[in-house]
Tab-separated table of C-alpha atoms in Angstrom:
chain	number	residue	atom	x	y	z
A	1	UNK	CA	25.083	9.276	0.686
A	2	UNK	CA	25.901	6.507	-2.229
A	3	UNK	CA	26.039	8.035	-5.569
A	4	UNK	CA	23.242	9.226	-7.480
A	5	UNK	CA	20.924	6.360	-8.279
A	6	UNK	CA	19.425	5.604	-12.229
A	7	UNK	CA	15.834	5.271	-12.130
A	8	UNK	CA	15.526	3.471	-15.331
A	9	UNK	CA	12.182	2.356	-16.629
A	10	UNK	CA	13.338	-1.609	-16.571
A	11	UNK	CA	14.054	-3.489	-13.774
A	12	UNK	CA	17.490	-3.431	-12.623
A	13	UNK	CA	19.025	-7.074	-12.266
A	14	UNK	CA	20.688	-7.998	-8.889
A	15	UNK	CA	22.830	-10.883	-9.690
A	16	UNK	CA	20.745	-14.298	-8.429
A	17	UNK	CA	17.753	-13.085	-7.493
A	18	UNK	CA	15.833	-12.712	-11.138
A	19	UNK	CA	15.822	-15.241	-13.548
A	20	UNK	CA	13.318	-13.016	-15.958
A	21	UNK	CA	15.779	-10.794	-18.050
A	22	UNK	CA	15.076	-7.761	-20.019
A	23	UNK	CA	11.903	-5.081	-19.902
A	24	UNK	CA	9.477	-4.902	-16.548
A	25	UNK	CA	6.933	-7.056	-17.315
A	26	UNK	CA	3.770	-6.198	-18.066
A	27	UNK	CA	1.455	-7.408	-15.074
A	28	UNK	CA	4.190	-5.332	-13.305
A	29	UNK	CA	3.773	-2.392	-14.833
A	30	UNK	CA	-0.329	-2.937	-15.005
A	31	UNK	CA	-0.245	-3.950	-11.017
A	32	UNK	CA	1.226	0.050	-10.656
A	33	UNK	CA	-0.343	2.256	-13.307
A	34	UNK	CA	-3.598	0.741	-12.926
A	35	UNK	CA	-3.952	0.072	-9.436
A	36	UNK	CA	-1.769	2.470	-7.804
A	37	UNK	CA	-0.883	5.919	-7.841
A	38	UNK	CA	-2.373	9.645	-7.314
A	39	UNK	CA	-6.458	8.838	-8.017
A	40	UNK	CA	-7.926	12.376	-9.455
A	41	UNK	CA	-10.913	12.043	-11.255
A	42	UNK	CA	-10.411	14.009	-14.544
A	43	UNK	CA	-13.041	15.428	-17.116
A	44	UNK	CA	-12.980	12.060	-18.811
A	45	UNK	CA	-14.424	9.754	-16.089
A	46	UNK	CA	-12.941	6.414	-16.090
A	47	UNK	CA	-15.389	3.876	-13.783
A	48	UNK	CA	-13.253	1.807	-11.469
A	49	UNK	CA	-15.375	-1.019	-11.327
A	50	UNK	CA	-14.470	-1.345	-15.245
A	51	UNK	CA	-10.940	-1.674	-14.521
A	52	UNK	CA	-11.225	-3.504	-11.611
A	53	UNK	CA	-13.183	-6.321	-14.147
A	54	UNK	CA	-10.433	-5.751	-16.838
A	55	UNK	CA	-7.734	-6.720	-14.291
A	56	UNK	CA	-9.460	-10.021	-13.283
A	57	UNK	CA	-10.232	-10.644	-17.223
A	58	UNK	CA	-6.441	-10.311	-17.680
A	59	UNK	CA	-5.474	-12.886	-15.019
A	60	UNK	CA	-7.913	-15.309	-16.816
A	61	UNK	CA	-7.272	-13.849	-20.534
A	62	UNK	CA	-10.839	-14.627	-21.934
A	63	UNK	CA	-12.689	-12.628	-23.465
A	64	UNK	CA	-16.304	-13.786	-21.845
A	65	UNK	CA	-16.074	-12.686	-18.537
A	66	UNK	CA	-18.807	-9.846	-18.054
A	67	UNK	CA	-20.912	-12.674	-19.421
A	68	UNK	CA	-19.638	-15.162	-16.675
A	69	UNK	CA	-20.386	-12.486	-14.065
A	70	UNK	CA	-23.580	-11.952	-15.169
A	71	UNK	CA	-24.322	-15.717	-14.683
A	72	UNK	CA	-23.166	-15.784	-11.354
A	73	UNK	CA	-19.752	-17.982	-12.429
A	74	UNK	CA	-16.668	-16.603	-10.382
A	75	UNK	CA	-14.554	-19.674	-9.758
A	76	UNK	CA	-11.714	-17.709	-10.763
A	77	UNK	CA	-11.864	-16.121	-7.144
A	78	UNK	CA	-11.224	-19.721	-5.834
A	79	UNK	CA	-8.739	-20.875	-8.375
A	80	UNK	CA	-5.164	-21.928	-6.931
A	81	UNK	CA	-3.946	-21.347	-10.539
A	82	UNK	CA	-5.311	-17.901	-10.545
A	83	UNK	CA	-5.582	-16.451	-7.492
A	84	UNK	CA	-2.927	-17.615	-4.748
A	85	UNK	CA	-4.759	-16.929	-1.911
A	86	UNK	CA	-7.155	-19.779	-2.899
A	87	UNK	CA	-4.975	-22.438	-2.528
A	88	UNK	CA	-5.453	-23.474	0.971
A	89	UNK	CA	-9.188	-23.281	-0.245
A	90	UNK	CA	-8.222	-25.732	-2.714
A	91	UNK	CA	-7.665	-28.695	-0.357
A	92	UNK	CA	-10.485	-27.915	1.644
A	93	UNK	CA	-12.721	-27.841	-1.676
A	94	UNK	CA	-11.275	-31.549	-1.838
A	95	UNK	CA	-12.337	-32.584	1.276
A	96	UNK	CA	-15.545	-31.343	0.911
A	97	UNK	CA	-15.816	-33.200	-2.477
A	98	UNK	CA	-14.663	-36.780	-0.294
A	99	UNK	CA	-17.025	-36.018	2.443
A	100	UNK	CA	-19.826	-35.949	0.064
A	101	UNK	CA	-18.932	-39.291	-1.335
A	102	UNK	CA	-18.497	-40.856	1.575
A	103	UNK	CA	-21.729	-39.689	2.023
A	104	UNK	CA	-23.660	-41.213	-0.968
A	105	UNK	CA	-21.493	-44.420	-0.431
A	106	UNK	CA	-23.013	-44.656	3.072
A	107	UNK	CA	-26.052	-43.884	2.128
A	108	UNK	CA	-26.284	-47.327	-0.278
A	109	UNK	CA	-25.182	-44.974	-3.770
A	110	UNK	CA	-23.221	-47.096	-5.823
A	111	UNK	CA	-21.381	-43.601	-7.745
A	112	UNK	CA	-20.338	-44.839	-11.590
A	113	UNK	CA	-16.974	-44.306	-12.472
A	114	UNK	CA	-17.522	-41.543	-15.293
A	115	UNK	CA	-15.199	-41.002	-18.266
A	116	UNK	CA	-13.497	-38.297	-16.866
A	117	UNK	CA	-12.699	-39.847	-13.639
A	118	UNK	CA	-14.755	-38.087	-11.644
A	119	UNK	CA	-18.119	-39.821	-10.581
A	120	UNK	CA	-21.439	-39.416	-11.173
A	121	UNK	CA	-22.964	-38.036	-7.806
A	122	UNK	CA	-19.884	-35.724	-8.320
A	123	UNK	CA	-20.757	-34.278	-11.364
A	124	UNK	CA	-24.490	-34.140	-10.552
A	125	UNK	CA	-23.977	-32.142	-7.332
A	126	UNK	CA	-25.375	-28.759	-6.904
A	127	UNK	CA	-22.822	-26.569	-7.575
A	128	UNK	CA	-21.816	-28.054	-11.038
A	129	UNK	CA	-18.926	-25.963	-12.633
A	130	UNK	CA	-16.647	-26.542	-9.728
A	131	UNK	CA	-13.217	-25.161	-9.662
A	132	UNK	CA	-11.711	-27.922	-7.924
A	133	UNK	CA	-11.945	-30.128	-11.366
A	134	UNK	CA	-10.116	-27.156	-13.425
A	135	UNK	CA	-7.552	-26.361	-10.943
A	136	UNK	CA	-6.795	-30.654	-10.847
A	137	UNK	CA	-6.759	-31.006	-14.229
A	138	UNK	CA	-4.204	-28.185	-14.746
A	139	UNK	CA	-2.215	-29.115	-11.989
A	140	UNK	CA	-2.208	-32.837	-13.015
A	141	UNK	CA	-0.878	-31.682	-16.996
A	142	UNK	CA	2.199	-30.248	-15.192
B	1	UNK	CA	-20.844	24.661	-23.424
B	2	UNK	CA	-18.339	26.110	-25.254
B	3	UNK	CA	-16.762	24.289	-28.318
B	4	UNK	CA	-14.478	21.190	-27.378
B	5	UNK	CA	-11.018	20.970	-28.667
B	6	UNK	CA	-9.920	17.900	-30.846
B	7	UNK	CA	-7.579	16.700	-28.337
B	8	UNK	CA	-8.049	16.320	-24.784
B	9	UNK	CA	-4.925	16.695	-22.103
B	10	UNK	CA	-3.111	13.570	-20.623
B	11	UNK	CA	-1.534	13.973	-17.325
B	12	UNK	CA	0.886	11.711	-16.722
B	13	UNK	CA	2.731	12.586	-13.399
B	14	UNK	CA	3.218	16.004	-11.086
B	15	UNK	CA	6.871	17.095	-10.507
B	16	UNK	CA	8.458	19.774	-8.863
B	17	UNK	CA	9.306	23.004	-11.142
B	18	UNK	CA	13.179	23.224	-9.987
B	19	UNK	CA	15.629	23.319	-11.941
B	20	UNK	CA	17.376	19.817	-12.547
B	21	UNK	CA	20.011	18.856	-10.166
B	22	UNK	CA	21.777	16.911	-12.248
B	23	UNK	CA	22.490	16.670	-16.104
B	24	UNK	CA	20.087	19.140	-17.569
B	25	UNK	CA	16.590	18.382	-18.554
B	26	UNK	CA	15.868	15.767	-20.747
B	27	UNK	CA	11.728	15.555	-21.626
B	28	UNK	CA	10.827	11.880	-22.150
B	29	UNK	CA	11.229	11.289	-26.070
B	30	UNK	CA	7.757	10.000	-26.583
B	31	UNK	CA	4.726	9.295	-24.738
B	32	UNK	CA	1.788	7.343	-25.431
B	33	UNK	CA	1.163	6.778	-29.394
B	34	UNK	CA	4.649	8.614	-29.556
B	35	UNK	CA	2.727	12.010	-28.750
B	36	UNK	CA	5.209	15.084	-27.593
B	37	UNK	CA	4.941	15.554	-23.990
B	38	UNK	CA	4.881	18.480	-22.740
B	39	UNK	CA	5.676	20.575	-19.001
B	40	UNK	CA	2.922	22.237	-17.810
B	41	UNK	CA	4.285	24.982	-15.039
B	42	UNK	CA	1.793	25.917	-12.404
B	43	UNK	CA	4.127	27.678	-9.591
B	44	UNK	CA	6.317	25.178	-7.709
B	45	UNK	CA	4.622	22.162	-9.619
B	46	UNK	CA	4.749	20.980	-13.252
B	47	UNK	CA	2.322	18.918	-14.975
B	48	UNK	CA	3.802	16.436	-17.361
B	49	UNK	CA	1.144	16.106	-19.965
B	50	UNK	CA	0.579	14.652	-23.471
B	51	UNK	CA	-1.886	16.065	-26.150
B	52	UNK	CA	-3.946	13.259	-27.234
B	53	UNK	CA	-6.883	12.872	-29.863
B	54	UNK	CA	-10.140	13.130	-27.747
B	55	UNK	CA	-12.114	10.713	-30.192
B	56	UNK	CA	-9.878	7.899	-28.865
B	57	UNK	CA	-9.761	9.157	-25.556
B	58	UNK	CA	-13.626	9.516	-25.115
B	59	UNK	CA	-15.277	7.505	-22.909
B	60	UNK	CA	-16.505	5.343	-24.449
B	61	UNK	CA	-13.586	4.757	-26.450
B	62	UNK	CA	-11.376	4.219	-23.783
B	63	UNK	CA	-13.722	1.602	-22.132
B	64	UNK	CA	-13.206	-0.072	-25.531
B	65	UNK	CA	-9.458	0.233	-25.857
B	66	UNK	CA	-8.642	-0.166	-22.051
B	67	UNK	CA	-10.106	-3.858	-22.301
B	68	UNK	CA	-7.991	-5.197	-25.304
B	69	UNK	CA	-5.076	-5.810	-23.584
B	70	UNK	CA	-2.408	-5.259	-26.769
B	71	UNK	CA	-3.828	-1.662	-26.074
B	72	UNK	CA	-3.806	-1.397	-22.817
B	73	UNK	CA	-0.079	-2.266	-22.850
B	74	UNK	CA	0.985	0.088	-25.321
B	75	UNK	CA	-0.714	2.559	-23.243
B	76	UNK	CA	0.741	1.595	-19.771
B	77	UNK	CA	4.150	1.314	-20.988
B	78	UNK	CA	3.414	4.372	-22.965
B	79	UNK	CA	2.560	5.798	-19.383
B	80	UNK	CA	5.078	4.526	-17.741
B	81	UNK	CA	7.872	5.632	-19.776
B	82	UNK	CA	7.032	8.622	-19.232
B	83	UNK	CA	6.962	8.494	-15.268
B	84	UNK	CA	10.361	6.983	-15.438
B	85	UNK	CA	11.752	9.221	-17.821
B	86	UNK	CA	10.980	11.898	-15.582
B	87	UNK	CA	11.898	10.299	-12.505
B	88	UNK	CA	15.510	10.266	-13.351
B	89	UNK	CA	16.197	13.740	-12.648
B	90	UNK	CA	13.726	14.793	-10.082
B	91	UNK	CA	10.990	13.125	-7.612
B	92	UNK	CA	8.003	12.312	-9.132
B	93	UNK	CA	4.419	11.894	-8.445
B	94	UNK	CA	2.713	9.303	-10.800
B	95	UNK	CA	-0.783	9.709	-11.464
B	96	UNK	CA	-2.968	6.888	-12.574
B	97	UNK	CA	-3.199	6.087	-15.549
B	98	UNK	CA	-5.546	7.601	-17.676
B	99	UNK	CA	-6.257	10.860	-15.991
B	100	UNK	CA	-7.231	13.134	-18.502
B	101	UNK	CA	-8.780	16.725	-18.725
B	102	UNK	CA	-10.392	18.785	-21.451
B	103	UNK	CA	-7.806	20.940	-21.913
B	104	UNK	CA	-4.149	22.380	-20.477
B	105	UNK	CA	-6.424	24.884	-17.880
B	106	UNK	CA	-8.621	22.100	-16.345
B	107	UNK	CA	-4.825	21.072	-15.599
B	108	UNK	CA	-4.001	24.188	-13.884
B	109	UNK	CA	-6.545	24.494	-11.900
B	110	UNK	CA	-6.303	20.668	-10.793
B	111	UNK	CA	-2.956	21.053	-9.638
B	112	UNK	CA	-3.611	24.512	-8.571
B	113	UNK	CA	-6.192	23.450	-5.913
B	114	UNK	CA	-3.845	20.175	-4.529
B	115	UNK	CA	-0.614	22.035	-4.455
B	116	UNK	CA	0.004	21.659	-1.295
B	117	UNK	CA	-0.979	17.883	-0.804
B	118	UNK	CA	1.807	17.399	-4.096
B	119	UNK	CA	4.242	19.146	-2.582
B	120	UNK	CA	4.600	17.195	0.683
B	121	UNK	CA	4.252	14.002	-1.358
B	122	UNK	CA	6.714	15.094	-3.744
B	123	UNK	CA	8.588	15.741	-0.365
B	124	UNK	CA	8.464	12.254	0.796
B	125	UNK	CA	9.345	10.815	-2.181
B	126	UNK	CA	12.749	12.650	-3.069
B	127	UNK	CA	15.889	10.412	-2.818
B	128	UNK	CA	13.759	7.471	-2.654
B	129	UNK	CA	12.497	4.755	-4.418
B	130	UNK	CA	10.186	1.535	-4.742
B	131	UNK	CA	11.705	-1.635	-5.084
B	132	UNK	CA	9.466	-4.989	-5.392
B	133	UNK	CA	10.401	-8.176	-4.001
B	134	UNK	CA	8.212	-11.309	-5.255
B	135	UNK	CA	8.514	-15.018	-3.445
B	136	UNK	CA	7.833	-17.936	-5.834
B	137	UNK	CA	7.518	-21.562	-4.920
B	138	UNK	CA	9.452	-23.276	-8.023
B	139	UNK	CA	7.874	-26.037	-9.600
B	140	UNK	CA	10.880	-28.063	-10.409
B	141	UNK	CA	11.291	-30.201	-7.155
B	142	UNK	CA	14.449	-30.285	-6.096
B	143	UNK	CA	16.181	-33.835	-5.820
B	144	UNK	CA	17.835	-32.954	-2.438
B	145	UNK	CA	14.864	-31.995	-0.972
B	146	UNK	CA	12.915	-35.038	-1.857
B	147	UNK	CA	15.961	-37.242	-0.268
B	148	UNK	CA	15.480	-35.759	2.665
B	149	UNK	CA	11.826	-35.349	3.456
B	150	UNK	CA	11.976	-40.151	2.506
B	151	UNK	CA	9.569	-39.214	-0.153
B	152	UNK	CA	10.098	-41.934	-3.456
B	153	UNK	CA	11.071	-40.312	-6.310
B	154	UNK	CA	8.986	-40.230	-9.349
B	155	UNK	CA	11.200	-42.537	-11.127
B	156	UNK	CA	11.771	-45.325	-8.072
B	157	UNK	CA	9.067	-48.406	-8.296
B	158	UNK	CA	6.558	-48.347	-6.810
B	159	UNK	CA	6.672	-49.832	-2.840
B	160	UNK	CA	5.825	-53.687	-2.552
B	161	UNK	CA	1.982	-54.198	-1.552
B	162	UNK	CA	0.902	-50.917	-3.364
B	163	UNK	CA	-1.381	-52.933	-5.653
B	164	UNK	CA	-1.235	-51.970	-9.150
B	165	UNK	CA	-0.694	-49.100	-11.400
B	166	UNK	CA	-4.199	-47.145	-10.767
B	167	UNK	CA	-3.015	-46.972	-7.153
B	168	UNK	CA	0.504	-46.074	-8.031
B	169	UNK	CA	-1.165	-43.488	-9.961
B	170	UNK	CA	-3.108	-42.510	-7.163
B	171	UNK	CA	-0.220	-42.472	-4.921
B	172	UNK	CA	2.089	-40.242	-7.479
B	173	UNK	CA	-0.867	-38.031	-7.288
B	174	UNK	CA	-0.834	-37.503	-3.809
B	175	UNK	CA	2.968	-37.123	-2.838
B	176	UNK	CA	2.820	-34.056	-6.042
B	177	UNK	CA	0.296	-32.818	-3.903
B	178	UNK	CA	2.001	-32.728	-1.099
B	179	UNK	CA	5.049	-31.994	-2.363
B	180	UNK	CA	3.392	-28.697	-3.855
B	181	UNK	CA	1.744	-27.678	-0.268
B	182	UNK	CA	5.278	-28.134	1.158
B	183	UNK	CA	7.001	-26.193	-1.211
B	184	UNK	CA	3.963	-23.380	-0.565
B	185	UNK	CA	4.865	-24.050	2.975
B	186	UNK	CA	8.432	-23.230	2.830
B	187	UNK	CA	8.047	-19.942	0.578
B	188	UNK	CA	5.588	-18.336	3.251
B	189	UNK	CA	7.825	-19.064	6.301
B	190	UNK	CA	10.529	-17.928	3.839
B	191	UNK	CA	8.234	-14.508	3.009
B	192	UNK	CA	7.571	-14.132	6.715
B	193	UNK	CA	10.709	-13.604	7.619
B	194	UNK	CA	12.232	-11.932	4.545
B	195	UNK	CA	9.261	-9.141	5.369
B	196	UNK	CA	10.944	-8.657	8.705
B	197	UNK	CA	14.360	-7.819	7.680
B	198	UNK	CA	13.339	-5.966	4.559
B	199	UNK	CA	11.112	-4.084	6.639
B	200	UNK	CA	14.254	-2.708	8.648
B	201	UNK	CA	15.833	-1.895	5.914
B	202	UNK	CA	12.591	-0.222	4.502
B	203	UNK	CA	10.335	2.405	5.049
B	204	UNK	CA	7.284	1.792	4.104
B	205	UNK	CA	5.592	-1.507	2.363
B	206	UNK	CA	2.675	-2.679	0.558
B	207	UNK	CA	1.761	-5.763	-0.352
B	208	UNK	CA	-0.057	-6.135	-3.974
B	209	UNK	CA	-2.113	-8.586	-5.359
B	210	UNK	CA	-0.012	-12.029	-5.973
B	211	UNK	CA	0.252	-12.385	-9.376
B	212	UNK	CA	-0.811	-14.782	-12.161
B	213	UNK	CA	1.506	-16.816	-14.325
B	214	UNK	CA	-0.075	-15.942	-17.763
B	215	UNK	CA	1.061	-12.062	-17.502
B	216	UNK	CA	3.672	-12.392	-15.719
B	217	UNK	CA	5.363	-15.258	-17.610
B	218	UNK	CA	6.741	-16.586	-14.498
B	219	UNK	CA	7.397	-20.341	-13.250
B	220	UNK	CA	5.801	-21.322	-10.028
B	221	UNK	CA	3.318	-20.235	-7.315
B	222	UNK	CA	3.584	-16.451	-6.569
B	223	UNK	CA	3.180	-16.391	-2.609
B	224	UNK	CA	4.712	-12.979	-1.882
B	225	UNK	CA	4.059	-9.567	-3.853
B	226	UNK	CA	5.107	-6.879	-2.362
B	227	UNK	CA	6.853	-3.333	-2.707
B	228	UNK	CA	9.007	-1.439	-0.158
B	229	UNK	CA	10.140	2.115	-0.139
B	230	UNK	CA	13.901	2.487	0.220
B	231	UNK	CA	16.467	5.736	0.672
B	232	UNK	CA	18.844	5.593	-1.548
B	233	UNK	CA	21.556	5.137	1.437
B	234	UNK	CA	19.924	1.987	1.988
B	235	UNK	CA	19.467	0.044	-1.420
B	236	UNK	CA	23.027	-1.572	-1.660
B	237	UNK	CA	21.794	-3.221	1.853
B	238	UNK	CA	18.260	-3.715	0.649
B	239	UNK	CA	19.357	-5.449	-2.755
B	240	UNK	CA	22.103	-7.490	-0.693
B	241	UNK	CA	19.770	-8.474	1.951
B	242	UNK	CA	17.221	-9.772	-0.935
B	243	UNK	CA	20.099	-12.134	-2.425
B	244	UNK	CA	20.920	-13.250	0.650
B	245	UNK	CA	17.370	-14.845	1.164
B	246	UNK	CA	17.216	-15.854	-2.548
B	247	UNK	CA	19.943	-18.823	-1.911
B	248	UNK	CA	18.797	-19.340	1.356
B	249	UNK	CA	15.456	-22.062	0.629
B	250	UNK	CA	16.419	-24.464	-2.600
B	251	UNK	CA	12.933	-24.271	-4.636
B	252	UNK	CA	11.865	-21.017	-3.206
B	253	UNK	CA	12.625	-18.578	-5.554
B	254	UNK	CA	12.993	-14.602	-4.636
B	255	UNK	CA	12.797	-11.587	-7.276
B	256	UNK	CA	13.481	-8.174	-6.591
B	257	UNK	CA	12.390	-5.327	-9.139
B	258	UNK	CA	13.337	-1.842	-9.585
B	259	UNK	CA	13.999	0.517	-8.752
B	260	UNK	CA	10.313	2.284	-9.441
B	261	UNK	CA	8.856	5.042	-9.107
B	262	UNK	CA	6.996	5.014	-5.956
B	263	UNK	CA	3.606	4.355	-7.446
B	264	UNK	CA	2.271	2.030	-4.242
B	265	UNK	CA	3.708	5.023	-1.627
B	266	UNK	CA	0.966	7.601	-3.048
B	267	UNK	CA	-0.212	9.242	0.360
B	268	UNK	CA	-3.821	7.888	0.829
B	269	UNK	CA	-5.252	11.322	1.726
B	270	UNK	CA	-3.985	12.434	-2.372
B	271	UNK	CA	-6.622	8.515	-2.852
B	272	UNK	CA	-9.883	9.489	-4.340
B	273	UNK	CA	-10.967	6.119	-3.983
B	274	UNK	CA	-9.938	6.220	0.004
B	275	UNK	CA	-12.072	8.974	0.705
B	276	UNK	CA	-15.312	7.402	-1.512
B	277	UNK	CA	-14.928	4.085	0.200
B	278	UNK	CA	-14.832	2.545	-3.377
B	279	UNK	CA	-15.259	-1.384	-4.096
B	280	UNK	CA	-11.213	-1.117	-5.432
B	281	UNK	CA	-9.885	-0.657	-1.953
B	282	UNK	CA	-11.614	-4.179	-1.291
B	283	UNK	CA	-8.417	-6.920	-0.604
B	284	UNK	CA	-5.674	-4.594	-0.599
């Protein structure tokens, strides 16, 4: 046996290894009491699905997301800059994006360059909000 | 019905009734809103509970509060510092947070009929503890790395034939890009095998949700998030181990957190939401 441990409530520091410093941090702390431990539903009843939204409203910190949901817009699922497992989505998304152009170039299209770089057969496209063009443009400001 | 009470009871965590190994027992100062907490005794078992006004712990109240996130923070932390507290002179059982019952009998009885599943988690848990270990790509690229993978750096002219600066912009564009997917490349053959070793060290893991930037405040791609439970005999070699692999991969950067109370270790048969099959088990 080592001697007795401390269980404080902030992270302990092992030298190296964290350059945050003082406090757990909060998406920490929310990843545990919200998502984890004992489950035992009390007098007041607290619906899941409500925080399961409230945790995806906090990785996007907006305040319109039941509204997005309701219209079908969940590009946040898909996001490299919000959700990591996207990220190998993210390239695909892009060549997706170059297959259809090479489509409309074969097929005679002459796409206009639009203001925002992107072109026009791009930004008419079915799928309009795409979350290709956020995730770029954040990753681009960098 | 009979009349309700003003407040309503707050359970915070389930703890063994012995007496304290150590120091004497401290109760947690405050708990959430600065309330008194309380212990609750029910035979072997003690509640750790919190009277709390019912109008803001209604319902619909808490629907309300639980989605402004300066609230919900004040009562997480309130939550957790109260599981912590505790946890540093006995094992602990954390319950999630707001689990709350009329009164201080709806609390005996509650713990009364899952004694014995609390017990043999409380069991489990004594003399250890959760540790988290978090893999980031860092955004910074490091000037080394570049030399050696022949890629230009952002600074050097552009190569001869590259034909103006839209296609130098272009180009720029791209080697970020792939500079980025390399980086994400290195930190999950880097996670892959830190898992291994940790997990020999460990003895039990979960892997969470990777995290995002904004509430976590931290630089870089998060490509590992997970939590491993660790004896106390083990931690010095656990917390080594986890420096070791944090110099081992420059811009691949590794965290370690703790130690916590073993919140992701909660058996799954004490998980309501195991047995109802509920949509929050989805993508863990």
């Amino acid at each position: 046996m080592t001697e007795p441990m401390a269980w404080p409530g902030a992270p302990s520091r092992v030298a190296g290894t964290q350059s945050q410093s003082t406090g757990a941090n909060l998406a920490d702390i929310l990843e545990r009491v919200l998502d984890k431990g004992v489950v035992i539903a009390g007098d007041i009843k607290i619906n899941l699905l409500d925080i399961e939204l409230l945790t995806i409203k906090l990785r996007l910190l907006v305040a319109s997301v039941d509204k997005a949901k309701e219209m079908g817009i969940d590009w946040w699922e898909h996001d490299p800059t919000l959700s990591s497992g996207a990220r190998r989505g993210d390239l695909a998304e892009e060549n997706e994006r170059l297959r259809d152009r090479i489509r409309a170039l074969e097929a005679g299209e002459r796409p206009t360059l639009a203001p925002s770089g992107r072109t026009e057969a791009e930004r008419d496209g079915p799928s309009a909000p795409r979350s290709g063009a956020v995730a770029e443009t954040e990753e681009d400001a960098r | 019905m009979t009349a309700t009470l003003a407040t309503i009871t707050y359970v915070y965590a389930v703890t063994t009734s012995e007496p304290d190994s150590g120091q004497g027992h401290t109760p947690p100062s405050g708990g959430i809103d600065g309330a008194s907490v309380r212990a609750l005794p029910v035979g072997p078992l003690t509640a750790v509970v919190s009277s709390l006004p019912r109008d803001h712990f209604s319902e619909a109240a808490l629907k309300d509060s639980l989605n402004d996130l300066g609230r919900l923070e004040a009562v997480a932390r309130g939550h957790h510092t109260v599981v912590s507290d505790m946890a540093a002179h006995r094992p602990v059982l954390p319950l999630r947070l707001a689990t709350i019952y009329d009164d201080d009998e709806r609390v005996r009885q509650m713990v009364r009929g899952r004694a014995r599943e609390f017990l043999s988690a409380l069991d489990r848990f004594a003399g250890r503890a959760e540790w988290g270990v978090k893999v980031f790509t860092d955004d910074t690229p490091a000037p080394a790395d570049e030399g050696d993978r022949a890629a230009p750096a952002p600074s050097r002219p552009t190569t001869p034939g590259g034909g103006g600066a839209g296609r130098a912009y272009l180009r720029r564009r791209i080697q970020r890009r792939e500079a980025r997917e390399r980086a994400w490349e290195r930190a999950s053959d880097l996670s892959t095998q830190l898992v291994d070793r940790l997990d020999q060290l460990a003895e039990a893991r979960r892997r969470h949700r990777a995290q995002d930037n904004q509430l976590s405040g931290a630089r870089g791609g998060n490509v590992l998030n997970a939590a491993f439970l660790v004896s106390e005999e083990n931690t010095r070699a656990f917390a080594a181990e986890v420096e070791r692999w944090s110099r081992a991969e420059p811009g691949v950067r590794v965290e370690l957190t703790g130690p916590w109370v073993p919140y992701s270790f909660v058996p799954d048969c004490l998980d309501e939401r195991t047995a109802h099959g509920s949509a929050s088990t989805v993508d863990r």
